[in-house]
Each structure stands twice: as C-alpha cells, then as structure tokens.
XYZ file of C-alpha atoms in Angstrom:
86
model
C 17.697 3.681 30.425
C 17.926 5.931 33.454
C 15.411 8.790 33.631
C 15.161 11.689 36.038
C 12.582 14.343 36.837
C 13.603 17.847 37.856
C 11.111 19.672 40.060
C 11.757 23.409 40.173
C 10.565 24.315 43.666
C 13.058 27.103 44.306
C 11.036 30.135 43.317
C 10.562 32.998 45.737
C 6.720 32.872 45.521
C 6.718 36.661 45.813
C 3.407 37.105 43.948
C 1.773 34.141 45.667
C 2.777 35.313 49.135
C 3.854 31.957 50.563
C 5.764 28.865 49.556
C 3.635 27.223 46.831
C 5.185 23.772 47.195
C 3.902 23.540 50.769
C 0.385 24.888 50.209
C -2.124 22.172 51.033
C -4.735 20.963 48.575
C -7.154 18.278 49.775
C -5.013 17.773 52.866
C -1.531 17.434 51.365
C 1.181 19.774 50.078
C 1.111 20.532 46.337
C 4.608 19.144 45.818
C 3.413 15.712 46.991
C 1.147 15.538 43.939
C 4.173 16.136 41.726
C 6.201 13.461 43.563
C 3.365 10.962 43.082
C 2.975 11.693 39.364
C 6.652 11.197 38.547
C 7.517 8.410 41.021
C 6.574 5.520 38.751
C 8.105 6.857 35.545
C 11.573 8.032 36.615
C 14.580 6.542 38.372
C 15.567 9.706 40.206
C 13.854 12.882 41.349
C 15.865 16.084 41.642
C 14.271 18.936 43.551
C 15.729 22.406 43.066
C 15.377 24.341 46.323
C 16.193 27.998 46.886
C 17.647 27.693 50.379
C 18.779 25.282 53.047
C 15.582 26.100 54.957
C 13.418 25.137 51.998
C 15.416 21.951 51.619
C 14.659 21.035 55.236
C 10.940 21.743 54.763
C 10.680 19.666 51.580
C 12.818 16.666 52.586
C 10.237 15.004 54.883
C 7.684 15.122 52.058
C 9.740 12.992 49.679
C 8.968 9.318 49.224
C 11.584 6.707 50.097
C 13.630 5.121 48.615
C 13.646 7.762 45.896
C 16.878 9.682 45.906
C 16.169 13.382 46.007
C 18.958 15.887 45.583
C 18.689 19.565 46.262
C 20.622 22.280 44.484
C 20.592 25.878 45.546
C 20.290 28.378 42.719
C 20.368 32.137 42.618
C 16.794 33.383 42.420
C 17.555 35.514 39.360
C 18.846 32.526 37.437
C 16.661 31.282 34.560
C 15.275 27.767 34.967
C 17.167 26.460 31.947
C 20.489 27.615 33.341
C 19.650 26.030 36.696
C 18.954 22.685 35.052
C 22.283 22.888 33.199
C 24.104 23.335 36.521
C 22.729 20.023 37.797
C-alpha cells in the first residue's frame, strides 16, 4: 500500500515573524525534523509551499531519493481544501 505525508509549510508566518520551517533548532531547520520523522513510514512526501521562493529554500533540505512535490496555494485557503487540491 502506498502512503504519503503532506507537510503544510506554506503559511505566511505573520505572527511568528519569519519562516518557521527554516528556523534552526539544535543546528538544523525545523522542517528537517518533520522529514526525518516521516521518511521511514511513507512512500512519498508532499510539501505544500506558498511561493516559488519558498520552494527553492526548502528543496535543498529534502532527503533523496524521496520525491517531494510542491503545490502553491492561496494563503487564505483552508488546509483541508489545499490537501484536496493535491
């Protein structure tokens, strides 16, 4: 059975003040911890990014050979609707 994980990294981080996925904790970006947790239990990882720029910043952090796809969503779109669009 094929399983996928969807990581919603496309928020605007307006309250946080900077891009949460790239904030470092113990020397590595937060999103790397998510990649590591799901890598062994899914066949595919889908990262939802808010812009082409965010996509470019997140791509080097992904682990190969995992296939990671990025989908741009409108920032006002609810998470559930964004997942349906995938």
